[in-house]
Amino acid sequence: MNAVNIQTFLSETKNQKITILDIRDKEAYLEDHFEGAISMPLTSVPNRLNELDLDTHYYILSHAGRRAQTIAHFLAKHGFQTTVVTGGMKALRTMSMAS
């Protein structure tokens, strides 16, 4: 499992097309999300593995990053490539407010 901080994540989104998996609940996703992120709430991931592609590298985004680590480990056990966005949406909001 890889991890990147929010600055690296934002840089990578500008330099390449990446696939973002937002594991927050549906309400949080609808309230605010990173453009283009796939909504797949944490509790639904085990039942939705068939919707994911083993050839795709997923950046996992949660509220603060802790739950993203859990799902990244789970997905890795099933053969998926993942990168956790440390700090999650909380860090992204903080950064947006600072600029």
Tab-separated table of N, CA and C in Angstrom:
chain	number	residue	atom	x	y	z
A	1	MET	N	0.837	-1.182	0.000
A	1	MET	CA	0.000	0.000	0.000
A	1	MET	C	0.880	1.243	0.000
A	2	ASN	N	0.575	2.147	-0.885
A	2	ASN	CA	1.278	3.421	-0.962
A	2	ASN	C	0.458	4.486	-0.261
A	3	ALA	N	1.075	5.596	0.047
A	3	ALA	CA	0.377	6.739	0.627
A	3	ALA	C	1.007	8.016	0.088
A	4	VAL	N	0.170	9.033	-0.120
A	4	VAL	CA	0.648	10.345	-0.538
A	4	VAL	C	-0.039	11.406	0.311
A	5	ASN	N	0.662	12.513	0.528
A	5	ASN	CA	0.021	13.615	1.245
A	5	ASN	C	-0.836	14.401	0.260
A	6	ILE	N	-1.586	15.337	0.782
A	6	ILE	CA	-2.547	16.055	-0.052
A	6	ILE	C	-1.868	16.877	-1.141
A	7	GLN	N	-0.683	17.437	-0.859
A	7	GLN	CA	0.025	18.221	-1.873
A	7	GLN	C	0.444	17.335	-3.057
A	8	THR	N	0.975	16.157	-2.751
A	8	THR	CA	1.375	15.228	-3.806
A	8	THR	C	0.159	14.751	-4.595
A	9	PHE	N	-0.920	14.461	-3.872
A	9	PHE	CA	-2.164	14.037	-4.513
A	9	PHE	C	-2.638	15.088	-5.525
A	10	LEU	N	-2.683	16.332	-5.095
A	10	LEU	CA	-3.135	17.406	-5.990
A	10	LEU	C	-2.210	17.561	-7.190
A	11	SER	N	-0.922	17.416	-6.965
A	11	SER	CA	0.037	17.482	-8.056
A	11	SER	C	-0.184	16.344	-9.054
A	12	GLU	N	-0.428	15.148	-8.529
A	12	GLU	CA	-0.641	13.995	-9.402
A	12	GLU	C	-1.942	14.114	-10.183
A	13	THR	N	-2.967	14.737	-9.591
A	13	THR	CA	-4.221	14.910	-10.330
A	13	THR	C	-4.059	15.888	-11.481
A	14	LYS	N	-3.105	16.800	-11.364
A	14	LYS	CA	-2.862	17.771	-12.435
A	14	LYS	C	-2.000	17.183	-13.536
A	15	ASN	N	-1.112	16.260	-13.172
A	15	ASN	CA	-0.133	15.733	-14.119
A	15	ASN	C	-0.557	14.455	-14.828
A	16	GLN	N	-1.588	13.808	-14.320
A	16	GLN	CA	-2.017	12.543	-14.931
A	16	GLN	C	-3.469	12.266	-14.572
A	17	LYS	N	-4.073	11.362	-15.322
A	17	LYS	CA	-5.439	10.954	-15.012
A	17	LYS	C	-5.348	9.847	-13.963
A	18	ILE	N	-5.958	10.091	-12.813
A	18	ILE	CA	-5.948	9.078	-11.762
A	18	ILE	C	-7.388	8.708	-11.404
A	19	THR	N	-7.550	7.544	-10.822
A	19	THR	CA	-8.871	7.079	-10.411
A	19	THR	C	-8.978	7.196	-8.901
A	20	ILE	N	-9.968	7.969	-8.455
A	20	ILE	CA	-10.155	8.245	-7.038
A	20	ILE	C	-11.387	7.507	-6.537
A	21	LEU	N	-11.208	6.771	-5.453
A	21	LEU	CA	-12.298	6.052	-4.816
A	21	LEU	C	-12.603	6.745	-3.489
A	22	ASP	N	-13.764	7.402	-3.416
A	22	ASP	CA	-14.181	8.136	-2.218
A	22	ASP	C	-15.025	7.185	-1.379
A	23	ILE	N	-14.508	6.813	-0.199
A	23	ILE	CA	-15.185	5.799	0.618
A	23	ILE	C	-16.044	6.404	1.737
A	24	ARG	N	-16.222	7.709	1.737
A	24	ARG	CA	-17.097	8.325	2.736
A	24	ARG	C	-18.549	7.968	2.434
A	25	ASP	N	-19.439	8.177	3.409
A	25	ASP	CA	-20.846	7.851	3.176
A	25	ASP	C	-21.426	8.757	2.094
A	26	LYS	N	-22.545	8.328	1.546
A	26	LYS	CA	-23.160	9.006	0.398
A	26	LYS	C	-23.464	10.476	0.696
A	27	GLU	N	-23.949	10.759	1.912
A	27	GLU	CA	-24.294	12.133	2.273
A	27	GLU	C	-23.050	13.027	2.240
A	28	ALA	N	-21.949	12.556	2.803
A	28	ALA	CA	-20.706	13.336	2.804
A	28	ALA	C	-20.221	13.559	1.375
A	29	TYR	N	-20.330	12.527	0.551
A	29	TYR	CA	-19.913	12.641	-0.844
A	29	TYR	C	-20.756	13.696	-1.572
A	30	LEU	N	-22.073	13.654	-1.361
A	30	LEU	CA	-22.958	14.603	-2.039
A	30	LEU	C	-22.734	16.032	-1.559
A	31	GLU	N	-22.362	16.173	-0.297
A	31	GLU	CA	-22.102	17.499	0.262
A	31	GLU	C	-20.865	18.139	-0.361
A	32	ASP	N	-19.825	17.324	-0.565
A	32	ASP	CA	-18.563	17.839	-1.098
A	32	ASP	C	-17.703	16.655	-1.525
A	33	HIS	N	-17.181	16.701	-2.726
A	33	HIS	CA	-16.290	15.629	-3.172
A	33	HIS	C	-15.309	16.157	-4.215
A	34	PHE	N	-14.260	15.387	-4.416
A	34	PHE	CA	-13.267	15.716	-5.426
A	34	PHE	C	-13.864	15.368	-6.786
A	35	GLU	N	-13.792	16.298	-7.705
A	35	GLU	CA	-14.395	16.098	-9.021
A	35	GLU	C	-13.885	14.820	-9.680
A	36	GLY	N	-14.814	14.009	-10.145
A	36	GLY	CA	-14.480	12.773	-10.833
A	36	GLY	C	-14.303	11.565	-9.926
A	37	ALA	N	-14.366	11.771	-8.609
A	37	ALA	CA	-14.198	10.651	-7.677
A	37	ALA	C	-15.390	9.697	-7.759
A	38	ILE	N	-15.102	8.425	-7.611
A	38	ILE	CA	-16.130	7.393	-7.583
A	38	ILE	C	-16.593	7.240	-6.144
A	39	SER	N	-17.889	7.342	-5.912
A	39	SER	CA	-18.430	7.154	-4.572
A	39	SER	C	-18.663	5.663	-4.321
A	40	MET	N	-17.980	5.147	-3.297
A	40	MET	CA	-18.173	3.761	-2.889
A	40	MET	C	-18.008	3.716	-1.371
A	41	PRO	N	-19.120	3.974	-0.632
A	41	PRO	CA	-19.026	4.012	0.819
A	41	PRO	C	-18.332	2.783	1.403
A	42	LEU	N	-17.563	3.025	2.445
A	42	LEU	CA	-16.749	2.007	3.110
A	42	LEU	C	-17.468	0.674	3.271
A	43	THR	N	-18.668	0.704	3.813
A	43	THR	CA	-19.378	-0.546	4.101
A	43	THR	C	-19.809	-1.298	2.848
A	44	SER	N	-19.835	-0.623	1.715
A	44	SER	CA	-20.275	-1.287	0.481
A	44	SER	C	-19.128	-1.897	-0.319
A	45	VAL	N	-17.891	-1.539	0.009
A	45	VAL	CA	-16.744	-1.987	-0.789
A	45	VAL	C	-16.673	-3.513	-0.934
A	46	PRO	N	-16.775	-4.287	0.153
A	46	PRO	CA	-16.659	-5.747	-0.009
A	46	PRO	C	-17.686	-6.339	-0.981
A	47	ASN	N	-18.878	-5.758	-1.051
A	47	ASN	CA	-19.918	-6.264	-1.941
A	47	ASN	C	-19.840	-5.700	-3.354
A	48	ARG	N	-18.929	-4.755	-3.565
A	48	ARG	CA	-18.845	-4.103	-4.875
A	48	ARG	C	-17.496	-4.305	-5.565
A	49	LEU	N	-16.728	-5.277	-5.114
A	49	LEU	CA	-15.413	-5.525	-5.724
A	49	LEU	C	-15.515	-5.775	-7.221
A	50	ASN	N	-16.623	-6.370	-7.651
A	50	ASN	CA	-16.798	-6.664	-9.073
A	50	ASN	C	-16.897	-5.396	-9.921
A	51	GLU	N	-17.120	-4.247	-9.299
A	51	GLU	CA	-17.186	-2.982	-10.026
A	51	GLU	C	-15.807	-2.360	-10.228
A	52	LEU	N	-14.809	-2.918	-9.570
A	52	LEU	CA	-13.448	-2.386	-9.657
A	52	LEU	C	-12.620	-3.206	-10.633
A	53	ASP	N	-11.628	-2.568	-11.214
A	53	ASP	CA	-10.769	-3.195	-12.220
A	53	ASP	C	-9.388	-3.463	-11.618
A	54	LEU	N	-8.943	-4.701	-11.688
A	54	LEU	CA	-7.630	-5.058	-11.143
A	54	LEU	C	-6.487	-4.338	-11.843
A	55	ASP	N	-6.707	-3.850	-13.056
A	55	ASP	CA	-5.666	-3.143	-13.805
A	55	ASP	C	-5.634	-1.645	-13.516
A	56	THR	N	-6.533	-1.170	-12.663
A	56	THR	CA	-6.610	0.252	-12.332
A	56	THR	C	-5.986	0.495	-10.970
A	57	HIS	N	-5.221	1.562	-10.878
A	57	HIS	CA	-4.631	1.980	-9.596
A	57	HIS	C	-5.607	2.970	-8.962
A	58	TYR	N	-6.029	2.697	-7.728
A	58	TYR	CA	-7.020	3.526	-7.049
A	58	TYR	C	-6.388	4.373	-5.950
A	59	TYR	N	-6.710	5.652	-5.964
A	59	TYR	CA	-6.361	6.553	-4.872
A	59	TYR	C	-7.566	6.553	-3.932
A	60	ILE	N	-7.344	6.176	-2.678
A	60	ILE	CA	-8.434	6.032	-1.729
A	60	ILE	C	-8.549	7.303	-0.894
A	61	LEU	N	-9.729	7.883	-0.913
A	61	LEU	CA	-9.992	9.138	-0.226
A	61	LEU	C	-11.098	8.935	0.803
A	62	SER	N	-10.811	9.290	2.050
A	62	SER	CA	-11.809	9.230	3.118
A	62	SER	C	-11.869	10.602	3.778
A	63	HIS	N	-12.502	10.679	4.944
A	63	HIS	CA	-12.604	11.979	5.615
A	63	HIS	C	-11.227	12.475	6.053
A	64	ALA	N	-10.492	11.636	6.817
A	64	ALA	CA	-9.182	12.074	7.332
A	64	ALA	C	-8.046	11.123	6.972
A	65	GLY	N	-8.350	10.010	6.320
A	65	GLY	CA	-7.311	9.095	5.868
A	65	GLY	C	-7.213	7.774	6.607
A	66	ARG	N	-7.763	7.682	7.817
A	66	ARG	CA	-7.628	6.435	8.584
A	66	ARG	C	-8.428	5.292	7.975
A	67	ARG	N	-9.649	5.553	7.615
A	67	ARG	CA	-10.474	4.492	7.010
A	67	ARG	C	-9.948	4.112	5.632
A	68	ALA	N	-9.334	5.058	4.968
A	68	ALA	CA	-8.740	4.771	3.659
A	68	ALA	C	-7.653	3.710	3.793
A	69	GLN	N	-6.894	3.751	4.879
A	69	GLN	CA	-5.856	2.735	5.110
A	69	GLN	C	-6.468	1.350	5.255
A	70	THR	N	-7.574	1.264	5.977
A	70	THR	CA	-8.264	-0.018	6.171
A	70	THR	C	-8.710	-0.597	4.839
A	71	ILE	N	-9.351	0.230	4.028
A	71	ILE	CA	-9.840	-0.249	2.730
A	71	ILE	C	-8.690	-0.556	1.789
A	72	ALA	N	-7.633	0.238	1.837
A	72	ALA	CA	-6.469	-0.033	0.982
A	72	ALA	C	-5.881	-1.400	1.297
A	73	HIS	N	-5.758	-1.739	2.568
A	73	HIS	CA	-5.258	-3.074	2.944
A	73	HIS	C	-6.206	-4.166	2.447
A	74	PHE	N	-7.492	-3.960	2.619
A	74	PHE	CA	-8.490	-4.925	2.161
A	74	PHE	C	-8.384	-5.131	0.648
A	75	LEU	N	-8.324	-4.029	-0.087
A	75	LEU	CA	-8.238	-4.127	-1.547
A	75	LEU	C	-6.927	-4.785	-1.984
A	76	ALA	N	-5.837	-4.477	-1.304
A	76	ALA	CA	-4.545	-5.091	-1.638
A	76	ALA	C	-4.603	-6.605	-1.480
A	77	LYS	N	-5.296	-7.080	-0.463
A	77	LYS	CA	-5.451	-8.532	-0.255
A	77	LYS	C	-6.215	-9.181	-1.403
A	78	HIS	N	-6.986	-8.379	-2.125
A	78	HIS	CA	-7.750	-8.880	-3.265
A	78	HIS	C	-7.080	-8.537	-4.599
A	79	GLY	N	-5.834	-8.093	-4.540
A	79	GLY	CA	-5.051	-7.889	-5.756
A	79	GLY	C	-5.109	-6.512	-6.371
A	80	PHE	N	-5.714	-5.552	-5.692
A	80	PHE	CA	-5.819	-4.200	-6.240
A	80	PHE	C	-4.625	-3.347	-5.848
A	81	GLN	N	-4.283	-2.400	-6.711
A	81	GLN	CA	-3.219	-1.432	-6.445
A	81	GLN	C	-3.871	-0.179	-5.862
A	82	THR	N	-3.365	0.262	-4.707
A	82	THR	CA	-3.983	1.411	-4.049
A	82	THR	C	-2.947	2.392	-3.520
A	83	THR	N	-3.390	3.618	-3.386
A	83	THR	CA	-2.623	4.661	-2.715
A	83	THR	C	-3.592	5.407	-1.800
A	84	VAL	N	-3.226	5.532	-0.544
A	84	VAL	CA	-4.038	6.265	0.426
A	84	VAL	C	-3.688	7.751	0.350
A	85	VAL	N	-4.720	8.580	0.320
A	85	VAL	CA	-4.518	10.027	0.375
A	85	VAL	C	-4.566	10.405	1.856
A	86	THR	N	-3.390	10.628	2.461
A	86	THR	CA	-3.337	10.938	3.885
A	86	THR	C	-3.952	12.313	4.143
A	87	GLY	N	-4.685	12.388	5.205
A	87	GLY	CA	-5.370	13.637	5.532
A	87	GLY	C	-6.749	13.740	4.910
A	88	GLY	N	-6.983	13.015	3.824
A	88	GLY	CA	-8.290	12.945	3.182
A	88	GLY	C	-8.918	14.283	2.836
A	89	MET	N	-10.252	14.279	2.813
A	89	MET	CA	-11.003	15.483	2.464
A	89	MET	C	-10.786	16.596	3.477
A	90	LYS	N	-10.511	16.222	4.716
A	90	LYS	CA	-10.254	17.235	5.753
A	90	LYS	C	-9.028	18.062	5.366
A	91	ALA	N	-7.962	17.405	4.953
A	91	ALA	CA	-6.747	18.119	4.531
A	91	ALA	C	-6.991	18.921	3.274
A	92	LEU	N	-7.792	18.379	2.364
A	92	LEU	CA	-8.099	19.086	1.133
A	92	LEU	C	-8.877	20.373	1.430
A	93	ARG	N	-9.846	20.295	2.331
A	93	ARG	CA	-10.607	21.493	2.711
A	93	ARG	C	-9.703	22.516	3.396
A	94	THR	N	-8.833	22.040	4.280
A	94	THR	CA	-7.910	22.940	4.995
A	94	THR	C	-7.006	23.664	4.000
A	95	MET	N	-6.515	22.914	3.031
A	95	MET	CA	-5.639	23.505	2.028
A	95	MET	C	-6.400	24.519	1.174
A	96	SER	N	-7.627	24.195	0.827
A	96	SER	CA	-8.444	25.102	0.010
A	96	SER	C	-8.738	26.392	0.754
A	97	MET	N	-8.968	26.293	2.059
A	97	MET	CA	-9.247	27.471	2.876
A	97	MET	C	-8.023	28.358	3.023
A	98	ALA	N	-6.827	27.741	2.991
A	98	ALA	CA	-5.580	28.477	3.169
A	98	ALA	C	-5.187	29.246	1.902
A	99	SER	N	-5.690	28.806	0.753
A	99	SER	CA	-5.274	29.468	-0.492
A	99	SER	C	-6.266	30.502	-0.953
